[in-house]
PDB file of C-alpha atoms in Angstrom:
ATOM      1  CA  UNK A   1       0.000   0.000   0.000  1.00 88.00           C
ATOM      2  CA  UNK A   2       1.099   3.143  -1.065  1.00 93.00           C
ATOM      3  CA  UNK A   3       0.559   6.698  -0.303  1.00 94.00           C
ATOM      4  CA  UNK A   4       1.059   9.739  -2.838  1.00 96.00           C
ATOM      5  CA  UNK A   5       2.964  12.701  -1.088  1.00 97.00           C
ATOM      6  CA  UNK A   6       4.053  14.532  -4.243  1.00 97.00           C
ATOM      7  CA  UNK A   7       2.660  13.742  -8.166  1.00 97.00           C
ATOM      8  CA  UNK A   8      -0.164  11.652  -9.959  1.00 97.00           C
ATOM      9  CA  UNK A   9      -0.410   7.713 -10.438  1.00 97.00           C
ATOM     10  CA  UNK A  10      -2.475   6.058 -12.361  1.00 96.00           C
ATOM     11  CA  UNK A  11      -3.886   2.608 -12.364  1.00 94.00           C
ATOM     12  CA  UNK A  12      -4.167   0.457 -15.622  1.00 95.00           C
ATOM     13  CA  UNK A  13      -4.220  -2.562 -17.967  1.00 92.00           C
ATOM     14  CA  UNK A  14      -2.956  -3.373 -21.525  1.00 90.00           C
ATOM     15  CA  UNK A  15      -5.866  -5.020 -23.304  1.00 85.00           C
ATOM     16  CA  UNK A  16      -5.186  -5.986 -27.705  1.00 85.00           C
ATOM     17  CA  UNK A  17      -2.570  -3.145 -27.530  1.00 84.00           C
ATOM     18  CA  UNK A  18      -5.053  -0.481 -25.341  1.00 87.00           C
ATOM     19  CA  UNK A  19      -4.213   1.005 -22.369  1.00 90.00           C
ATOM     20  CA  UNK A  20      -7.540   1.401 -20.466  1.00 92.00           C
ATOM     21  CA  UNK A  21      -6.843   3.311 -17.251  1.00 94.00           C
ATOM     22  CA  UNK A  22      -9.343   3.093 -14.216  1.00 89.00           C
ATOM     23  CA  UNK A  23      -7.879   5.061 -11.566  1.00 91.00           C
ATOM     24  CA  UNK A  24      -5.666   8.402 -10.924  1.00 95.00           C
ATOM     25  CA  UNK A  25      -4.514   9.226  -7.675  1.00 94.00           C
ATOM     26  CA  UNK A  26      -2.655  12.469  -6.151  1.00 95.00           C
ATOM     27  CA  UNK A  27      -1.472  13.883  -3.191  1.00 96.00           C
ATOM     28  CA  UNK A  28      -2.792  12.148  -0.134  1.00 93.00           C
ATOM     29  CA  UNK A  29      -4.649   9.426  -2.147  1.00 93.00           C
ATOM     30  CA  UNK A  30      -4.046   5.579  -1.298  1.00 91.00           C
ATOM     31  CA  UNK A  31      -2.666   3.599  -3.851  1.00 92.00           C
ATOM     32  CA  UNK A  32      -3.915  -0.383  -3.854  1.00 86.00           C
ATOM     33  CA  UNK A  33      -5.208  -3.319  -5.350  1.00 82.00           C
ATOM     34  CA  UNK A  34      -7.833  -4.242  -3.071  1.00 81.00           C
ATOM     35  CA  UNK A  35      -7.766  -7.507  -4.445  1.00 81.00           C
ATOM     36  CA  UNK A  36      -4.006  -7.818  -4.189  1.00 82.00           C
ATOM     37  CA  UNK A  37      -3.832  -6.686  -0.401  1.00 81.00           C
ATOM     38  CA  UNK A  38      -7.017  -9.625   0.557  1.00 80.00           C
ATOM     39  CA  UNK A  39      -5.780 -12.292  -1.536  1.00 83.00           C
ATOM     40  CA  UNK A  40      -2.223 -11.677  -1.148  1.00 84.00           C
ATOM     41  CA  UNK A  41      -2.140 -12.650  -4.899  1.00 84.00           C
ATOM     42  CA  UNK A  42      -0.244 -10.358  -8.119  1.00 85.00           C
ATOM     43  CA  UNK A  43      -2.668  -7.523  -8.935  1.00 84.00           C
ATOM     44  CA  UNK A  44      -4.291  -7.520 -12.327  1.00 84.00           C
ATOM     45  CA  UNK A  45      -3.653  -3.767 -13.040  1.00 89.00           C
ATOM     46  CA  UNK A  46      -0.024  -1.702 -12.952  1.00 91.00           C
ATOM     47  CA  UNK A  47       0.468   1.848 -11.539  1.00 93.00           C
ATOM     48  CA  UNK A  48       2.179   4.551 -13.384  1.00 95.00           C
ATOM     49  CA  UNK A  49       4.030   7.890 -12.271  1.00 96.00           C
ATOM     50  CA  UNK A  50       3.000  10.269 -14.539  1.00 97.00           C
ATOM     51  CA  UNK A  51       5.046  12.874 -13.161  1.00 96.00           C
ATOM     52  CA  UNK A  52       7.813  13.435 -10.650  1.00 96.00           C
ATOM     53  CA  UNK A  53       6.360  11.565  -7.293  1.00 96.00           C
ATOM     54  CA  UNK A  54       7.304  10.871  -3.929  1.00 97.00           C
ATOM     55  CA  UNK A  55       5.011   8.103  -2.187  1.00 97.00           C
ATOM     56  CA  UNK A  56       4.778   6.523   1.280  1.00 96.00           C
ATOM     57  CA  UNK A  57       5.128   2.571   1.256  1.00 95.00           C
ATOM     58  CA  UNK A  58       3.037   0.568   3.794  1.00 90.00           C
ATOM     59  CA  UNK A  59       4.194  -2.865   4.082  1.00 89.00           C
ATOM     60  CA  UNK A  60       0.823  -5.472   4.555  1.00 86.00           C
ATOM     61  CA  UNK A  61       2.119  -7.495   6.924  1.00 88.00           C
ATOM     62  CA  UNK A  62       3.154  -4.976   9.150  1.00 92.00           C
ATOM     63  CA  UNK A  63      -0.233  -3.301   9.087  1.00 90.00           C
ATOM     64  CA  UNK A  64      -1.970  -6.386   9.795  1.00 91.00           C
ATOM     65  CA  UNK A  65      -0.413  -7.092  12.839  1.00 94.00           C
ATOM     66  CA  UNK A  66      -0.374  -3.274  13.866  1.00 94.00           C
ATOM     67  CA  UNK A  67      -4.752  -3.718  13.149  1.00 94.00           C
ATOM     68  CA  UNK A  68      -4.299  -6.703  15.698  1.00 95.00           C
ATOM     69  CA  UNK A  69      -2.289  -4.350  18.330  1.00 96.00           C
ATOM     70  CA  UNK A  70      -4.331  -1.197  18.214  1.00 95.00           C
ATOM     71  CA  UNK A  71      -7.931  -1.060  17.424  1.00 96.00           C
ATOM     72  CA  UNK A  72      -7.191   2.907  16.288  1.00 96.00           C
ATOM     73  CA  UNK A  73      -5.476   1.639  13.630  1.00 94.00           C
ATOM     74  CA  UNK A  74      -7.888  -0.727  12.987  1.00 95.00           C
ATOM     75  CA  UNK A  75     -10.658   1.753  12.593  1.00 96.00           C
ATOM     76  CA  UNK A  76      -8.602   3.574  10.401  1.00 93.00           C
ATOM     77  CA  UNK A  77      -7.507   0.964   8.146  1.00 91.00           C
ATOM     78  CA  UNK A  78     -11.930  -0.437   7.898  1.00 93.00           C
ATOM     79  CA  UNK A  79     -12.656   3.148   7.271  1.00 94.00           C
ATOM     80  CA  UNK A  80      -9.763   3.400   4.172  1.00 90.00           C
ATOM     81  CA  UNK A  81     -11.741   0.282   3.046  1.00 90.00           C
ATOM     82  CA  UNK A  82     -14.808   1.978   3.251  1.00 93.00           C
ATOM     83  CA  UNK A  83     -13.632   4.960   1.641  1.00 91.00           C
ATOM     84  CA  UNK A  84     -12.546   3.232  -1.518  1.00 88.00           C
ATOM     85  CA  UNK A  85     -15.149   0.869  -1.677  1.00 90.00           C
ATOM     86  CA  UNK A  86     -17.957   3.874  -1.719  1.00 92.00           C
ATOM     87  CA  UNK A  87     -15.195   5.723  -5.005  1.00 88.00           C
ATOM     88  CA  UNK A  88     -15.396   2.283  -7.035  1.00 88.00           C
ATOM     89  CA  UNK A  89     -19.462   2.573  -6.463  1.00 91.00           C
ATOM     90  CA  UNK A  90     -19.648   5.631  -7.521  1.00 89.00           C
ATOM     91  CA  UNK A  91     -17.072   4.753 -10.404  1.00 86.00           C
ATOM     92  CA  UNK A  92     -19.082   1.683 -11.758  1.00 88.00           C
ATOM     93  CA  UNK A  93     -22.129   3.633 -11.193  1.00 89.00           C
ATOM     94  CA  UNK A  94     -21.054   6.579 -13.467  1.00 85.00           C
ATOM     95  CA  UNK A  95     -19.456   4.274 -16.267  1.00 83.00           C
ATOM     96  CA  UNK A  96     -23.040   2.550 -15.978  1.00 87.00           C
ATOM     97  CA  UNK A  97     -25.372   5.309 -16.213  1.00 91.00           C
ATOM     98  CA  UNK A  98     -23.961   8.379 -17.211  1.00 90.00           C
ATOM     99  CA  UNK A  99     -22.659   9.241 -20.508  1.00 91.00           C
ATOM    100  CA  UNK A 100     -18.780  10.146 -21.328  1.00 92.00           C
ATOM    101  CA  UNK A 101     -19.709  13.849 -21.673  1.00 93.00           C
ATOM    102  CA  UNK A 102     -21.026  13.811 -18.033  1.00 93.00           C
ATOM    103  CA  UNK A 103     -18.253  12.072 -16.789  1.00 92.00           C
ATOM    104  CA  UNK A 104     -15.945  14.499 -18.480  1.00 94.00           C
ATOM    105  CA  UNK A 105     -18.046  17.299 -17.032  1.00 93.00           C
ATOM    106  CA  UNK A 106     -18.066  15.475 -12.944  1.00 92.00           C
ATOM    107  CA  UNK A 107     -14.201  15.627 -13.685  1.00 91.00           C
ATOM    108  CA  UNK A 108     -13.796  19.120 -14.562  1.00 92.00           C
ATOM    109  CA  UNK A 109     -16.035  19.421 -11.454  1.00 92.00           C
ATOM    110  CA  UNK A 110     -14.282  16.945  -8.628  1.00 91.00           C
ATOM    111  CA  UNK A 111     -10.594  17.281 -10.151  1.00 92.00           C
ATOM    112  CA  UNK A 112     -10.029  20.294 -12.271  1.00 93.00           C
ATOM    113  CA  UNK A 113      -6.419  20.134 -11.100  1.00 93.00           C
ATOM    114  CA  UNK A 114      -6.077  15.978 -12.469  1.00 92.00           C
ATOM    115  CA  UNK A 115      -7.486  17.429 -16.186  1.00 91.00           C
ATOM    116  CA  UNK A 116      -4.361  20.329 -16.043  1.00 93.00           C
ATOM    117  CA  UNK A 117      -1.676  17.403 -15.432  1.00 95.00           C
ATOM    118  CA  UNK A 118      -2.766  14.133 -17.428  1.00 96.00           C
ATOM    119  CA  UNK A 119      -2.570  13.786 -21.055  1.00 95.00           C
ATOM    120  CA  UNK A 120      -5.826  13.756 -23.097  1.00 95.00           C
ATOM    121  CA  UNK A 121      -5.244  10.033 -23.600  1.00 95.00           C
ATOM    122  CA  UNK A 122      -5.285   8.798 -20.163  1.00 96.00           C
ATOM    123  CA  UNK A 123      -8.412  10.965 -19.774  1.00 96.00           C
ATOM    124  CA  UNK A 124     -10.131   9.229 -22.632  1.00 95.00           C
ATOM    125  CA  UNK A 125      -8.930   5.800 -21.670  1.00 94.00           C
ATOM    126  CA  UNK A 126     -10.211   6.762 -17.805  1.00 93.00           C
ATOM    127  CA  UNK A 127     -13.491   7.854 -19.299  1.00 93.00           C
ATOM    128  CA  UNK A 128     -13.905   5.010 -21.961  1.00 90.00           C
ATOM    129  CA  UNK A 129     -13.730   6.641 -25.296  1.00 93.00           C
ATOM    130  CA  UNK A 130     -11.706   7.592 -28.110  1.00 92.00           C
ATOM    131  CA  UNK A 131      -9.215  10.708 -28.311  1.00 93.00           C
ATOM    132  CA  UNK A 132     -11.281  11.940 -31.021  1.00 93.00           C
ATOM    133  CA  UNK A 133     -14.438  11.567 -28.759  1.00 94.00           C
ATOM    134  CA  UNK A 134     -12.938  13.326 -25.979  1.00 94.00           C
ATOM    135  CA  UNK A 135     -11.903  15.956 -28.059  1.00 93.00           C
ATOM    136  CA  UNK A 136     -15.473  16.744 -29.429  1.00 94.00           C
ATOM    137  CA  UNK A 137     -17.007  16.481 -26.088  1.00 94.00           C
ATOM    138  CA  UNK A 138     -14.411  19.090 -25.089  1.00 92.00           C
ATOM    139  CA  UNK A 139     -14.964  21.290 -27.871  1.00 90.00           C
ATOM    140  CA  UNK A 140     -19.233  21.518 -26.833  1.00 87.00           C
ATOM    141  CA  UNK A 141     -18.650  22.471 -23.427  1.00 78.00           C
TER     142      UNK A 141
END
């Protein structure tokens, strides 16, 4: 587990020669596979620096037992969980029911700074679509 002091991540997977991203982080974001840190098995996406970074590594195992010792921690580590658990709802919700245009727009909204310091095409990827269709959807609003 990983925590972003300085610069943007982003999480992603190489599908038929496509890079479809799925998560950015920056400053004082986590940065985990969920399903890595439960299963203790290789994560199915990869992280990427997409600028100059400095992060904070958390070693598992060492958390674990700290949740054990001190039920502070504990608390804090459930409520992390319950944090990102409640972003990847809203996530799969949005990619579900709202179009690429309104998910541009909820970006320009939530992030404004993430739109200033990733390329178009890791936007596009994030949001699903083509370049092209970003760029159109940019031009309209």
């Amino acid at each position: 587990m990983y925590f972003i002091k300085k610069g943007i991540v982003r999480a992603f997977t190489e599908k038929e020669d496509t890079s479809i991203t799925f998560f950015f982080g920056m400053e004082g974001d986590p940065v985990l596979s969920m399903k890595s840190y439960v299963s203790k098995e290789k994560s199915y996406e990869d992280i990427e620096l997409l600028e100059d970074s400095e992060l904070y590594h958390f070693d598992g195992a060492l958390l674990e037992t700290l949740y054990l010792q001190d039920i502070h921690i504990a608390n804090w580590g459930r409520k992390l969980a319950e944090i990102e658990l409640a972003r990847t709802e809203v996530r799969l919700i949005a990619k579900q029911f709202r179009t690429a245009a309104e998910r541009y727009a909820d970006l320009m909204q939530d992030t404004p700074e993430l739109l200033r310091r990733v390329s178009l095409g890791h936007i596009a990827s994030y949001l699903g679509i083509t370049q092209v269709s970003l760029s159109r959807i940019r031009t309209k609003q």
